[in-house]
Amino acid sequence: MSGFMKNLWLFLIPVFSLLSFTEAKHPYHVGAVEINYNSKSKTFEVTGRFFMDDLENGLGKKYGGSFHFNDEKYKARLNEALQKYCQEYFKLKSDNKFLKVNFIGYEEDHESVTVFLESEPAGTPKKVEAAVSFLYNLFDDQINIIHIIVNGDRKSEKLAYPSRYLYKQF
């Protein structure tokens, strides 16, 4: 082995050792959004589930500064930012009428965050349209898997950046 190769290996071994102990980033950017029509309340109940670090970074890029889930001192700032973020990156129409969608809150675990939204009341829809672009402000390879459920009829679609619009007939 040449002197150069020996020195290269002596340099790379500690680098690989250090990298193996750092937290690895996930290799893909995907979220899931479920839009479920509740016939009792006549509202759409929406849940969105995203990787925690992606959502923290997306909020940071959009609003500046740091956002940290699992840290109580950021809770008020997260609620305010998530409310604005969801309002901008999620739109919902039922039978050609835009619905007001309210941010309800969020839950976090070690790696993901689930965001909860609820629409104003609407009649049982024949057509549901949604514009979903969560984390498009951060990743140009973001994929959002969308499930729309009306009276037990589930229809799903994958939206990959830059596609953000879908509609389903029921």
Short mmCIF file of C-alpha atoms in Angstrom, two decimals:
data_model
loop_
_atom_site.label_atom_id
_atom_site.label_comp_id
_atom_site.label_asym_id
_atom_site.label_seq_id
_atom_site.Cartn_x
_atom_site.Cartn_y
_atom_site.Cartn_z
CA MET A 1 0.00 0.00 0.00
CA SER A 2 1.39 3.39 -0.94
CA GLY A 3 2.08 6.08 1.64
CA PHE A 4 -0.75 8.20 0.22
CA MET A 5 -3.30 5.36 0.56
CA LYS A 6 -2.13 4.61 4.11
CA ASN A 7 -2.54 8.28 5.08
CA LEU A 8 -5.94 8.42 3.41
CA TRP A 9 -7.14 5.40 5.41
CA LEU A 10 -5.71 6.86 8.63
CA PHE A 11 -7.75 9.99 7.92
CA LEU A 12 -10.98 8.23 6.84
CA ILE A 13 -11.21 5.69 9.68
CA PRO A 14 -11.76 8.37 12.39
CA VAL A 15 -14.15 10.27 10.09
CA PHE A 16 -16.30 7.15 9.50
CA SER A 17 -16.18 6.37 13.23
CA LEU A 18 -17.47 9.84 14.09
CA LEU A 19 -20.21 9.69 11.47
CA SER A 20 -21.43 6.31 12.67
CA PHE A 21 -22.26 7.81 16.07
CA THR A 22 -24.13 10.85 14.78
CA GLU A 23 -27.86 10.80 14.26
CA ALA A 24 -28.57 9.77 10.69
CA LYS A 25 -31.07 11.76 8.64
CA HIS A 26 -33.82 9.83 6.91
CA PRO A 27 -33.14 9.41 3.19
CA TYR A 28 -36.60 10.38 1.96
CA HIS A 29 -39.10 13.18 2.59
CA VAL A 30 -42.64 11.96 2.97
CA GLY A 31 -45.76 12.95 4.86
CA ALA A 32 -49.25 11.51 5.16
CA VAL A 33 -52.49 13.50 5.26
CA GLU A 34 -55.86 11.94 6.02
CA ILE A 35 -59.02 13.92 5.26
CA ASN A 36 -61.94 12.14 6.90
CA TYR A 37 -65.54 13.36 6.59
CA ASN A 38 -67.39 12.90 9.90
CA SER A 39 -71.08 12.54 9.07
CA LYS A 40 -72.12 13.21 12.69
CA SER A 41 -70.37 16.57 13.06
CA LYS A 42 -70.57 17.22 9.28
CA THR A 43 -66.94 18.33 9.35
CA PHE A 44 -63.74 17.11 7.76
CA GLU A 45 -61.25 15.90 10.36
CA VAL A 46 -57.75 16.24 8.99
CA THR A 47 -54.57 14.70 10.36
CA GLY A 48 -51.14 15.24 8.90
CA ARG A 49 -48.12 13.21 9.99
CA PHE A 50 -44.57 14.37 9.24
CA PHE A 51 -41.02 13.69 10.33
CA MET A 52 -40.27 15.93 13.30
CA ASP A 53 -36.94 17.27 12.02
CA ASP A 54 -38.46 18.08 8.62
CA LEU A 55 -41.29 20.05 10.21
CA GLU A 56 -38.91 21.90 12.53
CA ASN A 57 -36.73 22.83 9.55
CA GLY A 58 -39.72 23.78 7.39
CA LEU A 59 -41.06 26.12 10.08
CA GLY A 60 -37.59 27.57 10.64
CA LYS A 61 -37.13 28.27 6.94
CA LYS A 62 -40.59 29.83 6.65
CA TYR A 63 -40.63 31.94 9.82
CA GLY A 64 -36.97 32.21 10.82
CA GLY A 65 -35.39 31.12 14.06
CA SER A 66 -35.44 27.75 15.76
CA PHE A 67 -38.37 25.45 16.43
CA HIS A 68 -38.02 22.43 18.70
CA PHE A 69 -40.71 19.89 19.40
CA ASN A 70 -40.42 17.95 22.67
CA ASP A 71 -39.39 21.19 24.40
CA GLU A 72 -42.12 22.86 26.44
CA LYS A 73 -40.69 26.38 26.08
CA TYR A 74 -41.37 26.29 22.30
CA LYS A 75 -45.01 25.13 22.59
CA ALA A 76 -46.71 28.54 22.18
CA ARG A 77 -44.42 29.49 19.29
CA LEU A 78 -45.03 26.11 17.62
CA ASN A 79 -48.81 26.44 17.94
CA GLU A 80 -48.76 29.89 16.35
CA ALA A 81 -46.39 28.86 13.54
CA LEU A 82 -48.23 25.60 12.80
CA GLN A 83 -51.55 27.41 12.62
CA LYS A 84 -50.18 29.84 9.99
CA TYR A 85 -48.25 27.10 8.17
CA CYS A 86 -51.29 24.81 7.87
CA GLN A 87 -53.46 27.71 6.70
CA GLU A 88 -51.01 28.43 3.89
CA TYR A 89 -50.09 24.88 2.82
CA PHE A 90 -53.49 23.16 3.11
CA LYS A 91 -56.74 24.18 1.36
CA LEU A 92 -59.98 22.22 1.20
CA LYS A 93 -63.08 22.44 -1.00
CA SER A 94 -66.28 20.44 -0.77
CA ASP A 95 -68.64 20.50 -3.75
CA ASN A 96 -66.83 23.55 -5.22
CA LYS A 97 -66.99 25.58 -1.98
CA PHE A 98 -63.85 26.51 -0.06
CA LEU A 99 -64.09 25.45 3.57
CA LYS A 100 -62.53 27.26 6.48
CA VAL A 101 -60.11 24.87 8.15
CA ASN A 102 -59.09 25.40 11.77
CA PHE A 103 -55.88 24.28 13.43
CA ILE A 104 -56.79 22.15 16.47
CA GLY A 105 -53.34 21.20 17.77
CA TYR A 106 -50.53 18.71 17.43
CA GLU A 107 -49.01 15.64 19.07
CA GLU A 108 -45.39 14.63 18.95
CA ASP A 109 -43.43 11.49 19.55
CA HIS A 110 -39.72 10.84 19.20
CA GLU A 111 -39.53 11.08 15.41
CA SER A 112 -42.81 12.44 14.07
CA VAL A 113 -45.46 15.09 14.59
CA THR A 114 -49.17 14.70 13.94
CA VAL A 115 -51.07 17.91 13.17
CA PHE A 116 -54.86 18.07 13.71
CA LEU A 117 -57.20 20.28 11.68
CA GLU A 118 -60.99 20.48 11.38
CA SER A 119 -63.17 22.13 8.75
CA GLU A 120 -66.29 24.16 9.20
CA PRO A 121 -69.48 22.08 8.77
CA ALA A 122 -70.46 21.01 5.24
CA GLY A 123 -73.02 18.68 3.75
CA THR A 124 -72.06 15.18 2.67
CA PRO A 125 -69.75 15.83 -0.29
CA LYS A 126 -69.96 14.45 -3.79
CA LYS A 127 -66.63 16.04 -4.73
CA VAL A 128 -63.67 16.81 -2.43
CA GLU A 129 -60.76 18.96 -3.59
CA ALA A 130 -57.57 19.63 -1.68
CA ALA A 131 -54.40 21.61 -2.22
CA VAL A 132 -51.65 20.03 -0.12
CA SER A 133 -48.09 21.33 -0.20
CA PHE A 134 -46.72 20.59 3.27
CA LEU A 135 -42.90 20.89 3.34
CA TYR A 136 -42.68 21.96 -0.32
CA ASN A 137 -41.00 25.11 1.01
CA LEU A 138 -38.14 22.89 2.22
CA PHE A 139 -37.75 19.92 -0.13
CA ASP A 140 -38.09 19.55 -3.88
CA ASP A 141 -38.45 15.78 -3.45
CA GLN A 142 -41.26 15.93 -0.84
CA ILE A 143 -44.04 13.37 -1.27
CA ASN A 144 -47.38 13.68 0.52
CA ILE A 145 -49.66 10.63 0.58
CA ILE A 146 -53.26 11.84 0.75
CA HIS A 147 -56.23 9.75 1.90
CA ILE A 148 -59.77 11.13 1.56
CA ILE A 149 -62.51 9.18 3.32
CA VAL A 150 -66.23 9.88 2.93
CA ASN A 151 -68.78 7.46 4.43
CA GLY A 152 -66.18 4.71 4.62
CA ASP A 153 -65.15 5.12 0.95
CA ARG A 154 -61.38 5.69 0.99
CA LYS A 155 -59.56 7.19 -1.99
CA SER A 156 -55.81 7.78 -1.93
CA GLU A 157 -53.28 9.59 -4.05
CA LYS A 158 -49.59 10.42 -3.94
CA LEU A 159 -48.63 14.05 -4.49
CA ALA A 160 -44.97 14.58 -5.33
CA TYR A 161 -43.44 18.04 -5.52
CA PRO A 162 -44.46 20.24 -7.28
CA SER A 163 -47.95 18.66 -7.63
CA ARG A 164 -50.24 19.95 -4.92
CA TYR A 165 -53.79 19.62 -6.16
CA LEU A 166 -56.16 16.65 -6.18
CA TYR A 167 -59.87 15.96 -6.29
CA LYS A 168 -61.99 12.90 -5.74
CA GLN A 169 -65.60 12.12 -6.60
CA PHE A 170 -67.80 10.27 -4.12
#
